[in-house]
XYZ file of C-alpha atoms in Angstrom:
757
model
C 27.218 111.777 121.249
C 28.472 111.560 117.681
C 26.094 113.073 115.137
C 25.170 111.181 111.980
C 22.675 112.236 109.309
C 20.430 109.588 107.796
C 18.942 110.044 104.326
C 17.316 107.553 101.968
C 19.386 106.292 99.088
C 17.662 107.019 95.792
C 16.537 104.025 93.768
C 19.349 102.700 91.625
C 22.008 104.689 93.458
C 25.406 102.926 93.386
C 27.905 102.888 96.216
C 31.550 103.635 95.722
C 33.731 100.539 95.330
C 36.061 101.577 98.129
C 34.757 100.439 101.511
C 35.768 103.684 103.224
C 33.950 105.772 100.643
C 30.982 103.441 100.915
C 30.671 103.991 104.639
C 30.996 107.751 104.239
C 28.226 107.764 101.652
C 25.894 105.596 103.735
C 22.943 107.802 104.536
C 19.405 106.810 105.279
C 16.179 108.801 105.008
C 14.303 111.261 107.142
C 10.761 110.431 108.245
C 7.842 112.627 107.243
C 7.086 113.754 110.823
C 10.513 115.279 111.440
C 9.536 116.937 114.696
C 8.784 113.580 116.369
C 12.004 112.019 115.109
C 14.482 114.876 114.999
C 16.076 113.764 118.255
C 17.224 110.541 116.581
C 19.794 112.423 114.520
C 21.727 112.936 117.748
C 22.197 109.193 118.215
C 25.477 107.547 117.235
C 25.683 104.175 115.471
C 24.478 101.476 117.837
C 27.798 99.778 118.476
C 29.248 102.998 119.894
C 27.006 102.546 122.940
C 28.566 99.236 123.976
C 30.872 99.908 126.935
C 33.565 97.302 126.358
C 35.496 98.437 129.397
C 32.506 97.410 131.493
C 31.253 94.536 129.318
C 34.362 93.172 127.591
C 32.718 90.044 126.141
C 29.515 91.638 124.890
C 28.899 91.480 121.132
C 26.166 93.443 119.392
C 24.990 91.280 116.505
C 22.577 91.426 113.611
C 21.070 88.912 111.188
C 21.149 89.753 107.489
C 21.100 88.150 104.086
C 24.655 86.955 103.454
C 24.050 87.323 99.721
C 23.186 90.996 100.219
C 26.101 91.581 102.564
C 28.781 90.395 100.117
C 27.530 92.909 97.510
C 29.061 95.639 99.719
C 26.098 97.925 99.351
C 23.378 98.964 101.771
C 23.349 95.850 103.993
C 27.132 95.791 104.189
C 27.326 99.448 105.199
C 24.542 99.210 107.780
C 26.084 96.147 109.452
C 29.607 97.512 109.549
C 28.604 100.900 110.915
C 26.187 99.689 113.617
C 27.065 96.144 114.699
C 29.957 94.006 115.953
C 28.844 90.529 114.850
C 26.838 89.272 111.876
C 24.653 86.194 111.389
C 23.466 84.810 108.061
C 19.689 84.582 108.170
C 19.508 81.568 105.837
C 22.684 80.989 103.846
C 24.444 78.865 106.481
C 21.487 76.514 106.936
C 21.787 73.037 105.500
C 19.284 73.373 102.648
C 21.184 76.429 101.383
C 24.411 74.436 101.067
C 23.305 70.872 100.264
C 21.312 69.978 97.158
C 18.738 67.245 96.645
C 21.426 64.852 95.421
C 23.713 65.488 98.409
C 26.109 67.824 96.599
C 27.562 70.308 99.089
C 28.594 73.808 98.023
C 30.108 76.166 100.582
C 31.536 78.848 98.289
C 28.890 81.447 99.241
C 29.588 80.752 102.930
C 33.321 81.310 102.386
C 32.641 84.562 100.516
C 30.421 85.799 103.356
C 32.912 84.897 106.081
C 35.879 86.416 104.258
C 33.963 89.594 103.376
C 32.992 90.047 107.030
C 36.520 89.272 108.209
C 37.951 91.925 105.895
C 35.511 94.419 107.440
C 36.513 93.377 110.975
C 33.108 91.837 111.717
C 33.046 88.302 113.227
C 30.470 85.826 111.875
C 28.273 83.767 114.202
C 27.277 80.422 112.634
C 23.593 79.546 112.282
C 22.778 76.603 112.337
C 24.182 73.020 112.279
C 21.419 70.629 113.427
C 17.816 71.651 112.835
C 14.653 70.051 111.491
C 13.648 72.869 109.145
C 15.328 74.072 105.932
C 16.940 70.687 105.361
C 17.723 68.894 102.066
C 14.764 66.647 102.796
C 14.845 64.745 99.511
C 18.486 63.724 99.944
C 18.235 62.870 103.628
C 15.124 60.781 103.057
C 16.881 58.954 100.226
C 19.477 57.768 102.753
C 16.814 56.061 104.842
C 14.560 54.908 102.000
C 13.438 51.267 101.892
C 15.909 48.823 100.432
C 14.994 47.270 97.078
C 13.073 44.054 97.412
C 15.335 41.139 96.505
C 14.021 38.852 93.805
C 13.206 35.459 95.230
C 14.162 32.951 92.515
C 11.706 30.461 93.966
C 8.799 32.859 94.098
C 6.159 32.725 91.333
C 6.435 35.533 88.782
C 4.043 37.295 86.486
C 6.042 38.805 83.640
C 4.718 41.079 80.933
C 5.625 43.619 78.282
C 4.625 47.164 79.261
C 4.236 49.802 76.555
C 6.173 53.022 77.248
C 5.125 55.066 74.175
C 1.899 57.048 74.138
C -0.023 57.425 70.855
C 2.308 55.191 68.912
C -0.291 54.791 66.112
C -0.343 58.610 65.664
C -4.144 58.678 65.701
C -4.420 60.686 68.909
C -3.357 64.197 69.854
C -0.572 63.566 72.392
C 2.800 63.530 70.617
C 4.961 63.905 73.726
C 6.738 60.642 72.920
C 7.128 61.275 69.169
C 9.166 64.360 68.339
C 10.902 65.364 65.109
C 13.607 67.904 64.309
C 12.676 68.809 60.721
C 15.564 70.062 58.620
C 13.528 73.040 57.399
C 11.053 73.940 60.138
C 12.709 72.390 63.160
C 9.610 70.340 63.988
C 7.901 67.235 62.636
C 4.452 67.190 61.062
C 1.531 64.908 61.718
C 0.036 64.188 58.297
C -3.313 62.735 57.350
C -3.717 59.907 54.880
C -0.019 59.135 54.407
C 0.329 56.519 57.144
C -0.086 52.772 56.822
C -3.379 52.000 55.034
C -4.158 55.714 54.732
C -3.921 56.493 58.446
C -2.055 59.339 60.159
C 1.713 59.276 60.635
C 4.768 61.374 61.507
C 6.508 63.110 58.596
C 10.026 64.564 58.918
C 11.705 66.437 56.034
C 15.503 66.310 55.645
C 17.606 68.863 53.780
C 20.220 68.858 51.043
C 23.921 68.989 51.885
C 23.699 68.885 55.705
C 26.710 69.662 57.900
C 26.049 66.607 60.087
C 24.081 63.377 59.857
C 22.010 64.560 62.828
C 20.894 67.885 61.357
C 17.529 66.172 60.824
C 16.332 63.791 63.543
C 13.330 61.877 64.814
C 13.032 61.002 68.518
C 11.102 58.294 70.336
C 10.945 59.519 73.922
C 9.744 57.863 77.160
C 9.526 60.692 79.715
C 8.048 58.478 82.429
C 10.417 55.537 82.074
C 14.175 55.439 82.613
C 16.007 52.677 80.753
C 18.958 51.162 82.545
C 21.791 49.034 81.202
C 20.656 45.442 80.770
C 16.932 46.255 80.708
C 15.105 44.053 78.254
C 13.188 45.975 75.578
C 11.121 45.320 72.463
C 10.934 47.979 69.744
C 8.960 48.012 66.517
C 7.691 50.524 63.995
C 6.631 50.892 60.367
C 8.685 53.244 58.244
C 9.472 54.461 54.723
C 10.965 57.425 52.833
C 10.425 59.134 49.499
C 13.929 58.057 48.508
C 15.890 55.007 49.578
C 17.916 56.241 52.543
C 20.053 55.044 55.436
C 19.805 56.033 59.107
C 21.723 55.906 62.387
C 20.250 55.510 65.883
C 21.619 57.014 69.106
C 21.034 56.578 72.832
C 19.972 59.894 74.346
C 18.768 61.074 77.720
C 16.269 63.869 77.161
C 15.492 64.857 73.591
C 18.701 66.179 72.038
C 20.846 65.063 74.998
C 23.329 62.723 73.334
C 24.702 59.688 75.200
C 26.003 57.151 72.644
C 26.268 56.799 68.871
C 24.457 53.489 68.438
C 21.253 51.983 69.757
C 18.972 49.870 67.526
C 20.713 46.983 65.721
C 20.111 45.753 62.186
C 17.938 48.641 61.076
C 18.082 48.418 57.285
C 17.781 51.328 54.932
C 14.513 53.183 54.564
C 12.570 51.774 51.586
C 10.084 53.729 49.507
C 7.296 51.337 50.505
C 6.066 50.745 54.071
C 8.173 48.203 55.948
C 8.045 46.901 59.532
C 11.114 46.936 61.785
C 11.087 44.809 64.949
C 13.844 44.051 67.433
C 14.137 42.597 70.926
C 17.275 43.275 72.959
C 18.822 44.775 76.060
C 19.850 48.372 76.703
C 23.623 48.729 76.172
C 25.891 49.868 78.990
C 26.355 53.231 77.266
C 22.580 53.807 77.435
C 22.280 53.483 81.192
C 19.746 56.108 82.292
C 18.441 56.844 78.776
C 14.956 58.059 77.835
C 15.271 58.520 74.054
C 16.146 56.787 70.780
C 17.271 59.344 68.187
C 17.165 58.595 64.430
C 19.747 60.563 62.391
C 17.994 61.310 59.085
C 20.720 63.163 57.197
C 22.907 60.153 56.460
C 21.518 60.594 52.941
C 22.804 64.009 51.886
C 19.823 64.673 49.628
C 16.544 66.172 50.721
C 13.713 63.704 51.246
C 10.713 62.967 53.445
C 10.672 60.250 56.128
C 7.518 58.635 57.522
C 6.938 56.790 60.849
C 3.835 54.924 62.056
C 2.721 52.308 64.613
C 5.678 52.900 66.941
C 6.044 50.730 70.025
C 8.783 50.612 72.668
C 8.013 48.098 75.394
C 9.795 47.252 78.620
C 9.901 43.734 80.005
C 8.738 43.869 83.609
C 9.237 41.007 85.987
C 6.988 41.212 89.013
C 8.191 39.250 92.010
C 5.833 38.067 94.680
C 5.745 39.667 98.115
C 8.937 39.355 100.115
C 8.576 38.520 103.776
C 10.937 40.055 106.295
C 11.174 40.719 110.032
C 10.756 44.281 111.285
C 12.026 45.088 114.774
C 9.556 46.784 117.106
C 11.861 47.453 120.076
C 14.765 49.800 120.688
C 17.896 49.106 122.724
C 17.407 45.358 122.614
C 20.981 44.716 123.766
C 20.305 47.052 126.740
C 23.651 48.773 126.306
C 21.921 52.148 126.004
C 19.584 53.975 128.365
C 16.360 53.732 126.347
C 13.735 51.716 128.271
C 10.721 52.926 126.289
C 9.828 49.311 125.397
C 10.461 47.729 128.829
C 8.360 48.027 131.990
C 8.278 46.373 135.410
C 5.880 45.868 138.312
C 7.624 44.990 141.616
C 6.177 44.640 145.127
C 8.565 47.243 146.514
C 8.006 49.937 143.886
C 4.645 49.172 142.301
C 4.202 49.759 138.622
C 4.165 49.304 135.771
C 7.120 51.680 135.572
C 10.142 51.853 133.244
C 12.449 48.907 133.852
C 15.829 49.200 135.548
C 18.978 48.508 133.528
C 22.135 47.690 135.502
C 25.770 47.320 134.522
C 27.448 43.928 134.790
C 24.325 41.778 135.166
C 23.813 40.871 131.513
C 25.319 38.109 129.403
C 29.134 38.055 129.710
C 29.096 40.972 132.134
C 27.147 43.306 129.836
C 24.143 45.388 130.863
C 20.776 43.791 131.585
C 17.323 44.383 133.024
C 16.802 43.478 136.680
C 13.394 42.605 138.201
C 12.969 41.788 141.903
C 10.163 39.582 143.281
C 9.271 39.099 146.970
C 8.268 36.277 149.340
C 4.715 34.981 149.618
C 3.008 36.866 146.798
C -0.762 36.865 146.630
C -0.805 36.307 142.884
C 1.637 34.983 140.280
C 1.474 38.400 138.570
C 2.419 40.463 141.624
C 5.826 40.763 139.952
C 5.867 41.266 136.186
C 8.172 42.222 133.362
C 6.673 43.678 130.177
C 7.915 44.065 126.607
C 5.746 46.737 125.043
C 5.773 47.543 121.291
C 4.391 50.691 119.619
C 2.303 48.754 117.082
C -1.049 47.142 117.891
C -0.926 43.519 116.751
C -3.937 41.950 115.066
C -5.072 38.365 114.582
C -2.918 36.533 112.044
C 0.197 38.599 112.680
C 3.344 36.516 112.992
C 5.757 37.605 115.732
C 9.278 36.540 116.617
C 10.318 36.961 120.257
C 13.748 36.072 121.626
C 15.742 36.961 124.747
C 18.411 35.699 127.123
C 17.227 35.083 130.696
C 18.246 33.731 134.085
C 17.360 34.167 137.763
C 18.949 33.932 141.189
C 16.990 30.695 141.739
C 14.993 28.211 139.725
C 11.438 29.202 138.922
C 8.565 28.933 136.473
C 7.053 31.772 134.469
C 3.853 32.344 132.492
C 3.333 34.922 129.737
C 0.195 36.952 129.014
C -0.961 39.145 126.142
C -1.832 42.644 127.306
C -2.751 46.039 125.877
C -0.649 48.655 127.643
C 1.436 47.131 130.454
C -0.965 46.202 133.236
C -4.018 45.946 130.936
C -4.696 42.184 130.754
C -6.058 40.447 127.628
C -5.278 36.711 127.823
C -3.449 34.292 130.116
C -1.422 32.594 127.379
C 0.990 34.306 124.969
C 4.433 33.047 123.897
C 4.862 30.065 126.233
C 6.328 29.504 129.710
C 10.099 29.987 130.111
C 11.571 28.168 133.112
C 14.290 30.185 134.831
C 17.512 28.695 136.152
C 20.630 30.285 137.555
C 22.407 29.779 134.221
C 21.785 31.944 131.191
C 19.334 30.412 128.703
C 18.084 31.619 125.329
C 14.393 31.751 124.459
C 13.466 31.970 120.780
C 9.945 31.489 119.442
C 7.711 32.426 116.529
C 3.991 32.768 117.225
C 1.006 33.616 115.046
C -1.283 35.917 117.017
C -4.689 34.293 117.425
C -7.962 36.103 118.021
C -7.889 35.571 121.785
C -4.354 36.937 122.136
C -5.129 39.898 119.876
C -7.981 41.097 122.077
C -9.715 42.830 119.195
C -6.475 44.231 117.837
C -5.307 45.831 121.092
C -2.362 43.494 121.800
C 0.800 45.562 122.375
C 2.526 43.984 125.395
C 3.847 40.645 126.573
C 3.710 40.272 130.343
C 5.951 37.798 132.200
C 4.489 36.597 135.526
C 7.539 36.297 137.797
C 6.022 35.452 141.211
C 5.161 31.800 140.597
C 7.975 30.388 142.749
C 6.673 32.317 145.823
C 10.126 33.264 147.159
C 12.295 36.320 146.766
C 14.046 36.029 143.401
C 16.011 38.334 141.150
C 15.307 37.962 137.426
C 17.594 39.101 134.605
C 16.856 39.768 130.908
C 19.234 40.608 128.048
C 19.373 40.707 124.207
C 15.655 41.212 123.711
C 14.151 40.755 120.237
C 10.541 41.483 119.309
C 9.893 41.390 115.575
C 6.810 41.268 113.399
C 6.704 39.610 109.987
C 5.913 42.013 107.148
C 5.326 41.612 103.433
C 6.469 44.163 100.911
C 6.738 44.465 97.163
C 8.050 48.023 97.021
C 11.004 47.880 99.361
C 12.099 46.646 102.746
C 12.253 49.379 105.398
C 15.686 49.920 106.833
C 16.158 48.955 110.445
C 16.760 51.767 112.946
C 20.397 50.667 113.072
C 20.725 50.882 109.284
C 19.128 54.328 109.158
C 21.489 55.598 111.824
C 24.451 54.034 110.049
C 23.548 55.941 106.875
C 22.701 59.270 108.516
C 25.668 59.695 110.843
C 28.162 60.072 107.931
C 25.755 62.537 106.292
C 25.688 64.709 109.408
C 29.463 64.460 109.712
C 30.032 65.417 106.069
C 27.685 68.393 106.399
C 29.294 69.750 109.564
C 32.809 69.083 108.268
C 31.957 70.887 105.042
C 30.551 73.883 106.885
C 33.572 74.161 109.139
C 35.954 73.899 106.209
C 33.889 76.435 104.268
C 34.283 78.851 107.175
C 38.101 78.446 106.968
C 38.406 78.276 110.762
C 37.220 81.886 111.041
C 33.824 81.283 112.688
C 34.310 80.624 116.395
C 30.704 80.214 117.560
C 27.721 78.237 116.229
C 24.158 77.321 117.032
C 25.010 73.630 117.085
C 21.365 72.634 117.658
C 18.347 74.756 116.841
C 14.806 74.502 118.230
C 15.038 71.072 119.852
C 12.306 71.365 122.524
C 8.653 70.738 121.619
C 7.013 72.807 124.338
C 4.686 69.951 125.320
C 4.280 66.222 126.038
C 6.147 66.275 129.376
C 7.699 63.094 130.731
C 7.465 61.791 134.305
C 9.895 64.499 135.419
C 7.768 67.223 133.820
C 10.368 67.770 131.080
C 8.968 68.625 127.662
C 9.659 66.154 124.869
C 11.923 67.014 121.964
C 10.366 67.953 118.660
C 9.618 65.026 116.366
C 7.868 64.552 113.039
C 4.094 64.395 113.280
C 3.018 61.198 111.475
C -0.515 62.579 111.101
C 0.722 65.658 109.225
C 2.026 64.718 105.743
C 3.412 68.244 105.248
C 5.628 67.802 108.305
C 7.535 64.892 106.769
C 7.492 66.593 103.363
C 8.991 69.867 104.576
C 11.084 68.876 107.600
C 13.653 66.298 108.603
C 14.078 65.502 112.283
C 17.521 64.046 112.984
C 16.323 62.940 116.411
C 13.745 60.605 114.840
C 16.580 58.443 113.540
C 19.668 59.205 115.625
C 17.836 59.365 118.955
C 17.061 62.208 121.336
C 20.457 61.949 122.997
C 22.767 60.961 120.181
C 21.677 63.505 117.577
C 22.864 66.342 119.793
C 25.931 64.496 121.033
C 26.974 63.700 117.451
C 26.461 67.266 116.249
C 28.592 68.563 119.118
C 31.235 65.892 118.498
C 31.591 66.758 114.804
C 31.557 70.514 115.431
C 34.442 70.165 117.865
C 36.272 67.689 115.636
C 36.250 69.916 112.548
C 35.774 73.392 114.013
C 38.324 75.735 115.593
C 39.778 74.503 118.870
C 38.114 77.382 120.721
C 34.698 77.032 119.064
C 31.731 77.866 121.304
C 28.578 75.817 120.783
C 25.098 77.040 121.712
C 21.683 75.425 121.931
C 19.250 77.929 120.413
C 15.478 77.904 120.971
C 12.371 80.067 121.052
C 9.722 80.757 123.718
C 12.241 80.387 126.522
C 10.600 83.473 128.041
C 7.216 81.649 127.970
C 5.129 83.296 130.674
C 2.108 81.036 130.045
C 3.916 77.996 131.497
C 6.252 79.658 133.980
C 9.331 79.338 131.709
C 8.591 75.632 131.317
C 10.315 75.335 127.959
C 13.583 76.807 129.260
C 13.486 74.603 132.339
C 13.035 71.612 130.039
C 15.909 72.715 127.812
C 18.176 72.959 130.861
C 17.208 69.417 131.857
C 17.882 68.166 128.340
C 21.310 69.805 128.360
C 22.047 67.924 131.573
C 21.020 64.691 129.829
C 23.109 65.415 126.714
C 26.140 66.216 128.844
C 25.676 63.173 131.092
C 28.011 61.127 128.882
C 30.949 63.138 130.238
C 32.092 64.032 126.707
C 29.445 66.355 125.324
C 29.841 69.989 126.324
C 27.371 72.775 125.533
C 28.937 76.214 125.989
C 25.895 78.423 125.916
C 22.152 78.910 125.524
C 20.612 81.185 122.922
C 17.153 82.607 123.566
C 15.498 83.824 120.387
C 13.054 86.314 121.933
C 10.679 86.927 119.028
C 8.505 88.921 121.406
C 5.751 91.541 121.450
C 4.864 94.469 123.658
C 1.389 93.877 125.149
C -1.019 96.787 125.582
C -2.838 94.594 128.116
C -1.061 95.582 131.379
C -1.457 92.147 132.973
C 0.043 90.387 129.976
C 2.907 92.867 129.792
C 3.675 92.438 133.473
C 3.680 88.666 133.056
C 6.088 88.705 130.118
C 8.448 91.089 131.900
C 8.479 88.818 134.929
C 9.166 85.774 132.762
C 12.023 87.517 130.924
C 13.713 88.325 134.224
C 13.222 84.735 135.351
C 14.570 83.476 132.028
C 17.833 85.394 132.411
C 18.199 84.165 136.004
C 17.606 80.519 135.001
C 20.094 80.795 132.148
C 22.699 82.342 134.426
C 22.190 79.577 136.996
C 23.410 77.008 134.430
C 26.843 78.648 134.431
C 26.754 78.745 130.635
C 27.138 81.623 128.220
C 23.924 83.585 127.688
C 23.009 84.971 124.260
C 19.897 86.754 123.035
C 20.028 85.260 119.579
C 17.134 86.552 117.458
C 15.597 89.577 119.150
C 12.732 91.342 117.418
C 9.533 92.925 118.692
C 5.975 93.440 117.522
C 3.085 94.948 119.450
C -0.243 93.392 120.485
C -3.520 95.094 121.324
C -5.567 94.611 124.508
C -6.910 91.304 123.135
C -3.501 89.959 122.214
C -3.824 90.547 118.462
C -0.834 91.805 116.491
C -1.044 95.435 115.344
C 0.080 96.151 111.781
C 2.900 98.625 111.283
C 0.727 101.321 109.706
C -1.639 101.266 112.697
C 0.957 101.704 115.448
C 0.646 105.097 117.144
C 3.540 107.305 118.223
C 2.752 106.504 121.839
C 2.893 102.787 121.093
C 6.209 103.164 119.248
C 7.614 104.790 122.381
C 6.276 101.924 124.534
C 8.135 99.477 122.306
C 11.290 101.566 122.616
C 11.023 101.502 126.392
C 10.573 97.727 126.302
C 13.743 97.343 124.211
C 15.570 99.534 126.726
C 14.233 97.449 129.612
C 15.159 94.091 128.034
C 18.717 95.086 127.171
C 19.161 96.682 130.547
C 17.950 93.527 132.301
C 20.361 91.393 130.295
C 23.292 93.582 131.332
C 22.051 93.723 134.916
C 21.350 90.016 135.480
C 23.922 88.241 133.303
C 27.417 88.329 134.812
C 30.142 89.738 132.608
C 31.880 86.377 132.201
C 28.640 84.756 130.967
C 27.687 87.483 128.512
C 27.921 86.687 124.826
C 25.710 89.470 123.548
C 22.466 90.361 121.815
C 21.603 89.838 118.151
C 18.867 91.917 116.505
C 17.045 89.649 114.051
C 15.199 92.263 111.964
C 16.966 95.381 110.734
C 13.792 96.887 109.264
C 10.068 96.433 109.719
C 8.629 93.405 107.945
C 6.984 93.972 104.540
C 3.379 92.901 104.021
C 4.479 90.034 101.759
C 7.190 88.747 104.099
C 7.320 85.160 105.323
C 8.426 86.425 108.749
C 6.051 88.429 110.990
C 4.511 90.029 107.912
C 3.486 93.682 108.178
C 4.736 94.004 111.758
C 6.945 96.803 113.179
C 9.817 94.485 114.130
C 12.782 96.603 113.002
C 14.954 99.323 114.449
C 14.635 101.050 111.087
C 11.464 101.372 108.997
C 11.238 100.047 105.440
C 12.797 103.272 104.130
C 15.732 102.812 106.522
C 14.660 105.667 108.774
C 15.640 105.241 112.403
C 12.662 104.476 114.632
C 12.023 105.181 118.295
C 13.037 101.580 118.939
C 16.511 102.513 117.713
C 16.732 105.007 120.554
C 15.364 102.475 123.052
C 17.923 99.903 121.947
C 20.765 102.442 122.197
C 19.586 103.639 125.594
C 19.457 100.065 126.877
C 23.072 99.497 125.858
C 24.131 102.381 128.102
C 23.176 100.439 131.248
């Protein structure tokens, strides 16, 4: 084996500018207990242990800070000497590239990719669609409520609202009243010189100024933005020691010039107190302003200016509540596969169960819901169709229900109010549609009464379809269930509108990333951490992750594309855009954690595999590989350790069985005591370090043993060094192959030994 010495770089030591010299000078430190670690000096750089003749597709990767890598110092040298692929830990995530106003900057990504390319190190892209580290403010702005339209017929309460605090200068808060004194640079609040001996603002101008604005006074409204056309009312009392002229400007923040004129007809400053008052509208040039600036050096002689009783009011028109209809059902046209709002009870299959949608049975040959009744029912409700909404409807709520309907024979129908489908409340709901063999349209508005509401538990309309007592097939299409809402702050966008706004945002983001990579990144985590790990459906498949409405921090810190684009479409769209704008040979992975979950028999991985089948069921979406993060620990409890080893083997076998590429995407390892508690780095014994090394060797060996050569992508080590005590990731845990002083650890040897499988 090749011998390499590792010594710590002294603080402040600079690398040579030449890459070759840099690599030659890369040395990392010796540990204190040299006898225990001396054998590590006989190990070559990690990548030299990859047998590419035996494993031609295997790539040994590492995650680093892209910003550190492009500096061509320690990180750069370590990556290039030990690894064959590099992943940016954060810099290729959406929040790193997209600002709160939607501005996208990919220059740092390009620098990273080109620096790695020059060093012969491919970049693996991480990550395109995720819920964390998103530009939440911008994305939420795209789905924010629409402004409430002003109803010209609605009654209005209009009023002037003061925007200036402490305009009479008698208080202590002068945030809104700021002077730029010609001598001192600040205005003074003076006693006894205001109107009738009160307090006022005093600003002193200077002789022979360079500009009229060398001395200024500002009236500032930090909490109110003035837009073009806004109606305002301004007044003040003012004087000067000498008769003087002034100019007024529109400004944004204080000193941030926008336009040279603002207040009209402001006469010269007299030597006696005078009141100025004006009512007008903000000019176009002042759109977005916060400040009126008074230029006090129009007179080129020094003098003192005084301001008192300052008021700047905004005219606010308050419209009454606007009523609008909010849809409570998804897939109303039934052209999709979502039946979360539609349920059926049939004699042959029981129920209630999700309704059946069929092709060609809807209006004009579209898709529709089919419900089958049978002969001689015992009760009219032996066959039922349900429309179920997520919101519990209370007394007084106005609902709008519409649908197209027909049947294979004529027949009557009753409707009931119910809680969940099958939980009866009342025998009468939205009327009694009579079915015929021709399509008809039902459209009704109903105010929920107390009996229908059932104490506020009403969520479902049940259609009793067995009244005609003979076998009949019933068809439903174009279902509408809306509730009337009132709002004075904005009308929520419909699900269709939100999707319409978000799809271009996702496309622009993925297009920008691909263009920023210059076609040089040929593999990406297209979707990251999609599976929740709980809430299984009828097939036992875990739900996808979604925002938790009961956790305000979840919505504040995360943005779940699937909440708005749908569980199927958000992945399909991300894949579509990645293939549209990425290299023709781009490989796309679904990346997730806890796929080795031994506590649920690899349930999360099994669910992910099922979800991939669902995403690919459209015949267009193609997922190339699965990435398993493997943020694992060695367990000192023998039973726990045996269980995790068994689950890791099973994980690799399940991944292989999909026929897709298999990647260990974020491997790092801590160590847990007998009770399952993490052991801090300083408390890990030499024996325990060796156990971790053996576990690394075992894991890598199992990957190479179980995963066929043509399905191998490789293994990426997520943590180069142990985690510092103040880290946001596995703080104070021994997760690295090097310690914090860049000494090789026993885990380095275990990793290298595993590669020699």
